[in-house]
Amino acid sequence: MNSLLEVRGLSVGYGKVEAVRTLDLRVGEGQIVSLIGPNGAGKTTLMAALIGLLPCSGEVFYQGEPLLPHHDVAHRVGLGMALVPESRELFAPMSVEDNLCLGAFSRYRRGDRDYSGTLEEVFALFPRLKERRQQAAGTLSGGERQMLAIGRALMGKPRLLMLDEPSLGLAPRIISEIFTIIEGLRQTGVSILLVEQNARAALRASDYGYVLEVGELVLQGPAAELAEDPKVIETYLGRRATTTPTPQPA
Ligand code: ATP
């Protein structure tokens, strides 16, 4: 399978502190790849560097071509990369529809005027956003806000969608709805790099997974195999229920 994104020996630091160290990672065309790890592991830092928000060392290839330090965020978005940050970054007073249209801005600037067709595609994926198209983004529920953030990224017709903790702060029922949507995005041909602390849901939705701890990859493999790895089970999925209950003091 062709690589859409290939990262070799990537390091990212904040001053003298290296938050990501010599990391190798790959996202194949059409794949969903998850990156799991605890707070502070460097997951957000990695995504920020990939989209061009932070300087880094090492090599990044996108569609087989190197991404270079002078390729800024606008350039990378123009190549089809999109980031949905943990903070969602919606324009709260603006309507759902206007937030979505802003997601097509860089396409519009390049002369692509077909955003109304893409808007209908996004509404087909998220009927709830269509129902609320005139509602102010700031009044949406947490799950709807996440749908809007993903929908806005899709308005740019990305080839690589990077999602930073899409399940953060959501109720379990909404998390499963969001992950069903993420899995459904496969059909649209977009490849996904998914950063999550909810390892169970992420690995279930993914083809391949990486585990990042304190800036370094400690494990990787096909997602189904990682989900069976004893270290992943113990650290990220919680211990399996034992068949013999622990005796409780009377
Ligand atoms: P979380 O799951 O909590 O979002 P994360 O895996 O995304 O964590 P990062 O936010 O990438 O982790 O942080 C990695 C390390 O870099 C942490 O030690 C953090 O304190 C540090 N860090 C992040 N942003 C900055 C910054 N602007 N300046 C200095 N250090 C930072």
mmCIF file of C-alpha atoms and ligand atoms in Angstrom:
data_model
loop_
_atom_site.group_PDB
_atom_site.id
_atom_site.type_symbol
_atom_site.label_atom_id
_atom_site.label_comp_id
_atom_site.label_asym_id
_atom_site.label_seq_id
_atom_site.Cartn_x
_atom_site.Cartn_y
_atom_site.Cartn_z
ATOM 1 C CA MET A 1 0.000 0.000 0.000
ATOM 2 C CA ASN A 2 1.274 3.463 -0.893
ATOM 3 C CA SER A 3 2.249 5.774 1.956
ATOM 4 C CA LEU A 4 0.311 9.002 2.153
ATOM 5 C CA LEU A 5 2.393 10.215 5.078
ATOM 6 C CA GLU A 6 5.808 8.971 6.068
ATOM 7 C CA VAL A 7 7.707 10.383 9.009
ATOM 8 C CA ARG A 8 11.358 9.486 9.613
ATOM 9 C CA GLY A 9 13.381 10.441 12.673
ATOM 10 C CA LEU A 10 11.124 13.331 13.624
ATOM 11 C CA SER A 11 12.026 15.342 16.730
ATOM 12 C CA VAL A 12 10.102 18.313 18.071
ATOM 13 C CA GLY A 13 11.140 20.446 21.017
ATOM 14 C CA TYR A 14 10.073 23.405 23.072
ATOM 15 C CA GLY A 15 13.375 25.154 23.679
ATOM 16 C CA LYS A 16 15.700 22.563 25.206
ATOM 17 C CA VAL A 17 12.890 20.154 26.060
ATOM 18 C CA GLU A 18 12.377 17.492 23.401
ATOM 19 C CA ALA A 19 8.673 16.573 23.413
ATOM 20 C CA VAL A 20 8.962 14.108 20.487
ATOM 21 C CA ARG A 21 12.162 12.147 19.825
ATOM 22 C CA THR A 22 13.286 10.518 16.546
ATOM 23 C CA LEU A 23 9.870 9.177 15.699
ATOM 24 C CA ASP A 24 9.087 7.048 12.633
ATOM 25 C CA LEU A 25 5.458 6.750 11.571
ATOM 26 C CA ARG A 26 3.485 5.928 8.449
ATOM 27 C CA VAL A 27 -0.087 6.411 7.279
ATOM 28 C CA GLY A 28 -0.986 4.370 4.187
ATOM 29 C CA GLU A 29 -3.518 5.537 1.600
ATOM 30 C CA GLY A 30 -7.021 4.942 2.930
ATOM 31 C CA GLN A 31 -5.815 3.818 6.365
ATOM 32 C CA ILE A 32 -6.950 4.847 9.807
ATOM 33 C CA VAL A 33 -3.880 4.964 12.049
ATOM 34 C CA SER A 34 -4.105 5.703 15.736
ATOM 35 C CA LEU A 35 -1.540 7.158 18.064
ATOM 36 C CA ILE A 36 -2.304 6.426 21.682
ATOM 37 C CA GLY A 37 -0.495 7.454 24.821
ATOM 38 C CA PRO A 38 -0.910 9.156 28.188
ATOM 39 C CA ASN A 39 -1.116 12.893 28.921
ATOM 40 C CA GLY A 40 2.038 14.705 27.948
ATOM 41 C CA ALA A 41 3.341 11.917 25.666
ATOM 42 C CA GLY A 42 3.779 14.337 22.770
ATOM 43 C CA LYS A 43 0.755 13.446 20.629
ATOM 44 C CA THR A 44 -0.529 17.006 20.136
ATOM 45 C CA THR A 45 3.034 18.232 19.598
ATOM 46 C CA LEU A 46 3.513 15.713 16.778
ATOM 47 C CA MET A 47 0.318 16.805 15.017
ATOM 48 C CA ALA A 48 1.206 20.485 15.413
ATOM 49 C CA ALA A 49 4.584 19.816 13.776
ATOM 50 C CA LEU A 50 3.035 17.804 10.936
ATOM 51 C CA ILE A 51 0.609 20.592 10.011
ATOM 52 C CA GLY A 52 3.438 23.157 10.153
ATOM 53 C CA LEU A 53 2.658 24.928 13.435
ATOM 54 C CA LEU A 54 5.900 23.877 15.148
ATOM 55 C CA PRO A 55 9.420 23.538 13.769
ATOM 56 C CA CYS A 56 10.881 20.047 13.779
ATOM 57 C CA SER A 57 13.902 18.060 12.645
ATOM 58 C CA GLY A 58 13.798 14.823 10.683
ATOM 59 C CA GLU A 59 12.005 14.002 7.459
ATOM 60 C CA VAL A 60 8.320 14.132 6.556
ATOM 61 C CA PHE A 61 7.068 12.874 3.200
ATOM 62 C CA TYR A 62 3.514 13.541 2.063
ATOM 63 C CA GLN A 63 2.312 11.856 -1.119
ATOM 64 C CA GLY A 64 5.948 10.886 -1.670
ATOM 65 C CA GLU A 65 7.192 14.486 -1.638
ATOM 66 C CA PRO A 66 9.200 16.019 1.216
ATOM 67 C CA LEU A 67 7.529 18.595 3.432
ATOM 68 C CA LEU A 68 10.092 21.273 4.151
ATOM 69 C CA PRO A 69 10.391 23.852 6.956
ATOM 70 C CA HIS A 70 9.267 26.695 4.684
ATOM 71 C CA HIS A 71 6.044 24.818 3.820
ATOM 72 C CA ASP A 72 3.709 26.669 6.166
ATOM 73 C CA VAL A 73 0.248 25.680 7.395
ATOM 74 C CA ALA A 74 -1.534 27.237 4.397
ATOM 75 C CA HIS A 75 0.717 25.308 2.005
ATOM 76 C CA ARG A 76 0.103 22.019 3.818
ATOM 77 C CA VAL A 77 -3.655 22.613 3.930
ATOM 78 C CA GLY A 78 -3.477 23.336 0.193
ATOM 79 C CA LEU A 79 -1.843 19.915 -0.286
ATOM 80 C CA GLY A 80 -4.815 18.275 1.416
ATOM 81 C CA MET A 81 -3.745 18.044 5.054
ATOM 82 C CA ALA A 82 -6.222 19.012 7.774
ATOM 83 C CA LEU A 83 -6.032 19.130 11.556
ATOM 84 C CA VAL A 84 -8.987 19.079 13.914
ATOM 85 C CA PRO A 85 -7.412 20.316 17.160
ATOM 86 C CA GLU A 86 -8.384 19.139 20.615
ATOM 87 C CA SER A 87 -9.844 22.594 21.309
ATOM 88 C CA ARG A 88 -12.049 22.334 18.118
ATOM 89 C CA GLU A 89 -11.470 26.090 17.439
ATOM 90 C CA LEU A 90 -14.991 26.837 16.242
ATOM 91 C CA PHE A 91 -16.286 30.369 15.727
ATOM 92 C CA ALA A 92 -18.852 30.346 18.527
ATOM 93 C CA PRO A 93 -21.122 33.256 17.466
ATOM 94 C CA MET A 94 -21.253 32.095 13.844
ATOM 95 C CA SER A 95 -23.795 29.617 12.510
ATOM 96 C CA VAL A 96 -23.041 25.963 11.834
ATOM 97 C CA GLU A 97 -23.277 26.629 8.096
ATOM 98 C CA ASP A 98 -20.915 29.616 8.190
ATOM 99 C CA ASN A 99 -18.384 27.629 10.228
ATOM 100 C CA LEU A 100 -18.555 24.893 7.602
ATOM 101 C CA CYS A 101 -18.153 27.335 4.728
ATOM 102 C CA LEU A 102 -15.016 28.730 6.358
ATOM 103 C CA GLY A 103 -13.557 25.226 6.113
ATOM 104 C CA ALA A 104 -13.671 25.588 2.327
ATOM 105 C CA PHE A 105 -11.878 28.941 2.385
ATOM 106 C CA SER A 106 -8.485 27.725 1.184
ATOM 107 C CA ARG A 107 -10.175 25.793 -1.665
ATOM 108 C CA TYR A 108 -12.136 28.922 -2.571
ATOM 109 C CA ARG A 109 -8.917 30.933 -2.609
ATOM 110 C CA ARG A 110 -7.466 28.434 -5.069
ATOM 111 C CA GLY A 111 -10.445 29.022 -7.362
ATOM 112 C CA ASP A 112 -12.539 25.980 -6.413
ATOM 113 C CA ARG A 113 -16.100 27.311 -6.077
ATOM 114 C CA ASP A 114 -17.849 23.966 -5.545
ATOM 115 C CA TYR A 115 -18.256 24.316 -1.790
ATOM 116 C CA SER A 116 -22.051 24.001 -1.922
ATOM 117 C CA GLY A 117 -21.695 20.434 -3.278
ATOM 118 C CA THR A 118 -19.243 19.603 -0.481
ATOM 119 C CA LEU A 119 -21.610 21.186 2.053
ATOM 120 C CA GLU A 120 -24.332 18.761 0.970
ATOM 121 C CA GLU A 121 -21.871 15.844 1.307
ATOM 122 C CA VAL A 122 -20.993 16.982 4.843
ATOM 123 C CA PHE A 123 -24.692 17.343 5.713
ATOM 124 C CA ALA A 124 -25.249 13.793 4.408
ATOM 125 C CA LEU A 125 -22.552 12.555 6.815
ATOM 126 C CA PHE A 126 -23.857 14.670 9.704
ATOM 127 C CA PRO A 127 -27.661 15.058 9.372
ATOM 128 C CA ARG A 128 -27.673 16.645 12.831
ATOM 129 C CA LEU A 129 -25.604 19.557 11.508
ATOM 130 C CA LYS A 130 -28.067 20.029 8.667
ATOM 131 C CA GLU A 131 -30.946 20.280 11.145
ATOM 132 C CA ARG A 132 -28.977 22.913 13.056
ATOM 133 C CA ARG A 133 -27.419 24.746 10.140
ATOM 134 C CA GLN A 134 -28.614 28.166 11.362
ATOM 135 C CA GLN A 135 -27.779 27.558 15.033
ATOM 136 C CA ALA A 136 -24.788 29.368 16.573
ATOM 137 C CA ALA A 137 -21.827 26.985 16.946
ATOM 138 C CA GLY A 138 -21.357 28.073 20.564
ATOM 139 C CA THR A 139 -24.766 26.667 21.515
ATOM 140 C CA LEU A 140 -24.119 23.141 20.192
ATOM 141 C CA SER A 141 -23.647 20.139 22.474
ATOM 142 C CA GLY A 142 -20.143 18.687 22.872
ATOM 143 C CA GLY A 143 -20.811 15.886 20.379
ATOM 144 C CA GLU A 144 -22.324 18.267 17.837
ATOM 145 C CA ARG A 145 -19.342 20.571 18.221
ATOM 146 C CA GLN A 146 -17.009 17.689 17.442
ATOM 147 C CA MET A 147 -19.130 16.803 14.404
ATOM 148 C CA LEU A 148 -18.906 20.423 13.274
ATOM 149 C CA ALA A 149 -15.137 20.499 13.744
ATOM 150 C CA ILE A 150 -14.739 17.316 11.664
ATOM 151 C CA GLY A 151 -17.281 18.558 9.100
ATOM 152 C CA ARG A 152 -15.440 21.858 8.753
ATOM 153 C CA ALA A 153 -12.165 20.009 8.103
ATOM 154 C CA LEU A 154 -13.909 17.848 5.481
ATOM 155 C CA MET A 155 -15.068 21.011 3.684
ATOM 156 C CA GLY A 156 -11.431 21.429 2.629
ATOM 157 C CA LYS A 157 -11.603 17.993 0.897
ATOM 158 C CA PRO A 158 -8.545 16.708 2.781
ATOM 159 C CA ARG A 159 -6.616 13.587 1.841
ATOM 160 C CA LEU A 160 -5.118 13.331 5.328
ATOM 161 C CA LEU A 161 -7.330 14.174 8.270
ATOM 162 C CA MET A 162 -5.593 14.477 11.634
ATOM 163 C CA LEU A 163 -7.940 14.259 14.593
ATOM 164 C CA ASP A 164 -6.690 15.242 18.051
ATOM 165 C CA GLU A 165 -8.706 13.503 20.770
ATOM 166 C CA PRO A 166 -12.117 13.560 19.065
ATOM 167 C CA SER A 167 -13.667 11.751 22.045
ATOM 168 C CA LEU A 168 -12.409 14.202 24.671
ATOM 169 C CA GLY A 169 -15.126 15.256 27.109
ATOM 170 C CA LEU A 170 -17.920 13.321 25.386
ATOM 171 C CA ALA A 171 -20.400 10.883 26.910
ATOM 172 C CA PRO A 172 -19.890 7.182 26.011
ATOM 173 C CA ARG A 173 -22.915 7.064 23.684
ATOM 174 C CA ILE A 174 -21.688 10.108 21.758
ATOM 175 C CA ILE A 175 -18.151 8.691 21.627
ATOM 176 C CA SER A 176 -19.434 5.593 19.888
ATOM 177 C CA GLU A 177 -21.413 7.789 17.448
ATOM 178 C CA ILE A 178 -18.289 9.837 16.658
ATOM 179 C CA PHE A 179 -16.215 6.693 16.106
ATOM 180 C CA THR A 180 -18.866 5.225 13.807
ATOM 181 C CA ILE A 181 -18.612 8.428 11.776
ATOM 182 C CA ILE A 182 -14.799 8.246 11.756
ATOM 183 C CA GLU A 183 -14.895 4.654 10.488
ATOM 184 C CA GLY A 184 -17.454 5.704 7.883
ATOM 185 C CA LEU A 185 -15.055 8.345 6.562
ATOM 186 C CA ARG A 186 -13.022 5.505 5.029
ATOM 187 C CA GLN A 187 -15.630 5.368 2.257
ATOM 188 C CA THR A 188 -14.858 8.967 1.333
ATOM 189 C CA GLY A 189 -11.233 7.990 0.595
ATOM 190 C CA VAL A 190 -9.713 10.164 3.315
ATOM 191 C CA SER A 191 -6.840 8.740 5.383
ATOM 192 C CA ILE A 192 -6.888 9.442 9.098
ATOM 193 C CA LEU A 193 -4.269 9.929 11.790
ATOM 194 C CA LEU A 194 -6.139 9.666 15.047
ATOM 195 C CA VAL A 195 -4.700 10.791 18.374
ATOM 196 C CA GLU A 196 -6.597 9.360 21.309
ATOM 197 C CA GLN A 197 -6.439 8.570 24.981
ATOM 198 C CA ASN A 198 -9.472 6.347 24.516
ATOM 199 C CA ALA A 199 -7.325 3.462 23.298
ATOM 200 C CA ARG A 200 -10.139 0.945 23.135
ATOM 201 C CA ALA A 201 -12.290 2.962 20.730
ATOM 202 C CA ALA A 202 -9.278 4.153 18.717
ATOM 203 C CA LEU A 203 -7.816 0.678 18.157
ATOM 204 C CA ARG A 204 -11.223 -0.723 17.265
ATOM 205 C CA ALA A 205 -11.591 1.873 14.511
ATOM 206 C CA SER A 206 -8.003 1.682 13.217
ATOM 207 C CA ASP A 207 -5.927 -0.449 10.877
ATOM 208 C CA TYR A 208 -2.629 0.242 12.602
ATOM 209 C CA GLY A 209 -1.592 1.775 15.895
ATOM 210 C CA TYR A 210 1.373 3.374 17.626
ATOM 211 C CA VAL A 211 1.906 3.839 21.351
ATOM 212 C CA LEU A 212 3.781 6.980 22.346
ATOM 213 C CA GLU A 213 5.215 7.486 25.828
ATOM 214 C CA VAL A 214 7.301 10.464 26.933
ATOM 215 C CA GLY A 215 8.026 11.457 23.345
ATOM 216 C CA GLU A 216 9.079 8.017 22.105
ATOM 217 C CA LEU A 217 7.293 5.189 20.335
ATOM 218 C CA VAL A 218 7.245 2.162 22.597
ATOM 219 C CA LEU A 219 4.971 -0.156 20.626
ATOM 220 C CA GLN A 220 3.367 -0.407 17.218
ATOM 221 C CA GLY A 221 1.491 -2.943 15.138
ATOM 222 C CA PRO A 222 -1.772 -3.786 13.420
ATOM 223 C CA ALA A 223 -4.511 -2.342 15.652
ATOM 224 C CA ALA A 224 -6.152 -5.716 16.306
ATOM 225 C CA GLU A 225 -2.805 -7.130 17.491
ATOM 226 C CA LEU A 226 -2.016 -4.098 19.651
ATOM 227 C CA ALA A 227 -5.404 -4.464 21.331
ATOM 228 C CA GLU A 228 -4.280 -7.972 22.418
ATOM 229 C CA ASP A 229 -0.845 -6.873 23.620
ATOM 230 C CA PRO A 230 -0.559 -7.479 27.395
ATOM 231 C CA LYS A 231 1.144 -4.103 28.006
ATOM 232 C CA VAL A 232 -1.546 -2.238 26.068
ATOM 233 C CA ILE A 233 -4.255 -4.163 27.891
ATOM 234 C CA GLU A 234 -2.769 -3.409 31.290
ATOM 235 C CA THR A 235 -1.861 0.230 30.685
ATOM 236 C CA TYR A 236 -4.465 1.508 28.264
ATOM 237 C CA LEU A 237 -7.428 -0.850 28.164
ATOM 238 C CA GLY A 238 -7.647 -1.715 31.863
ATOM 239 C CA ARG A 239 -7.117 -5.232 33.198
ATOM 240 C CA ARG A 240 -9.444 -7.918 31.945
ATOM 241 C CA ALA A 241 -12.057 -8.970 34.492
ATOM 242 C CA THR A 242 -10.870 -11.936 36.536
ATOM 243 C CA THR A 243 -13.207 -14.928 36.813
ATOM 244 C CA THR A 244 -12.598 -15.342 40.545
ATOM 245 C CA PRO A 245 -13.897 -12.378 42.544
ATOM 246 C CA THR A 246 -11.518 -10.993 45.174
ATOM 247 C CA PRO A 247 -12.840 -11.888 48.656
ATOM 248 C CA GLN A 248 -14.175 -8.816 50.433
ATOM 249 C CA PRO A 249 -13.770 -8.343 54.208
ATOM 250 C CA ALA A 250 -17.025 -8.924 56.103
HETATM 251 P P1 ATP B 1 -2.452 15.317 26.160
HETATM 252 O O1 ATP B 1 -3.000 13.958 25.885
HETATM 253 O O2 ATP B 1 -2.526 15.691 27.591
HETATM 254 O O3 ATP B 1 -2.982 16.374 25.228
HETATM 255 P P2 ATP B 1 -0.065 15.029 24.552
HETATM 256 O O4 ATP B 1 0.394 13.622 24.382
HETATM 257 O O5 ATP B 1 -0.808 15.632 23.432
HETATM 258 O O6 ATP B 1 -0.871 15.181 25.911
HETATM 259 P P3 ATP B 1 1.669 17.319 24.316
HETATM 260 O O7 ATP B 1 0.583 18.309 24.561
HETATM 261 O O8 ATP B 1 2.181 17.145 22.947
HETATM 262 O O9 ATP B 1 1.241 15.874 24.879
HETATM 263 O O10 ATP B 1 2.881 17.676 25.291
HETATM 264 C C1 ATP B 1 4.132 16.966 25.227
HETATM 265 C C2 ATP B 1 5.114 17.618 26.191
HETATM 266 O O11 ATP B 1 5.454 18.913 25.697
HETATM 267 C C3 ATP B 1 4.562 17.833 27.593
HETATM 268 O O12 ATP B 1 5.606 17.570 28.498
HETATM 269 C C4 ATP B 1 4.171 19.296 27.617
HETATM 270 O O13 ATP B 1 4.306 19.850 28.918
HETATM 271 C C5 ATP B 1 5.186 19.916 26.686
HETATM 272 N N1 ATP B 1 4.651 21.093 26.006
HETATM 273 C C6 ATP B 1 3.526 21.162 25.259
HETATM 274 N N2 ATP B 1 3.324 22.418 24.793
HETATM 275 C C7 ATP B 1 4.350 23.162 25.257
HETATM 276 C C8 ATP B 1 4.726 24.518 25.118
HETATM 277 N N3 ATP B 1 4.009 25.383 24.395
HETATM 278 N N4 ATP B 1 5.850 24.924 25.746
HETATM 279 C C9 ATP B 1 6.604 24.065 26.472
HETATM 280 N N5 ATP B 1 6.325 22.770 26.631
HETATM 281 C C10 ATP B 1 5.208 22.303 26.041
#
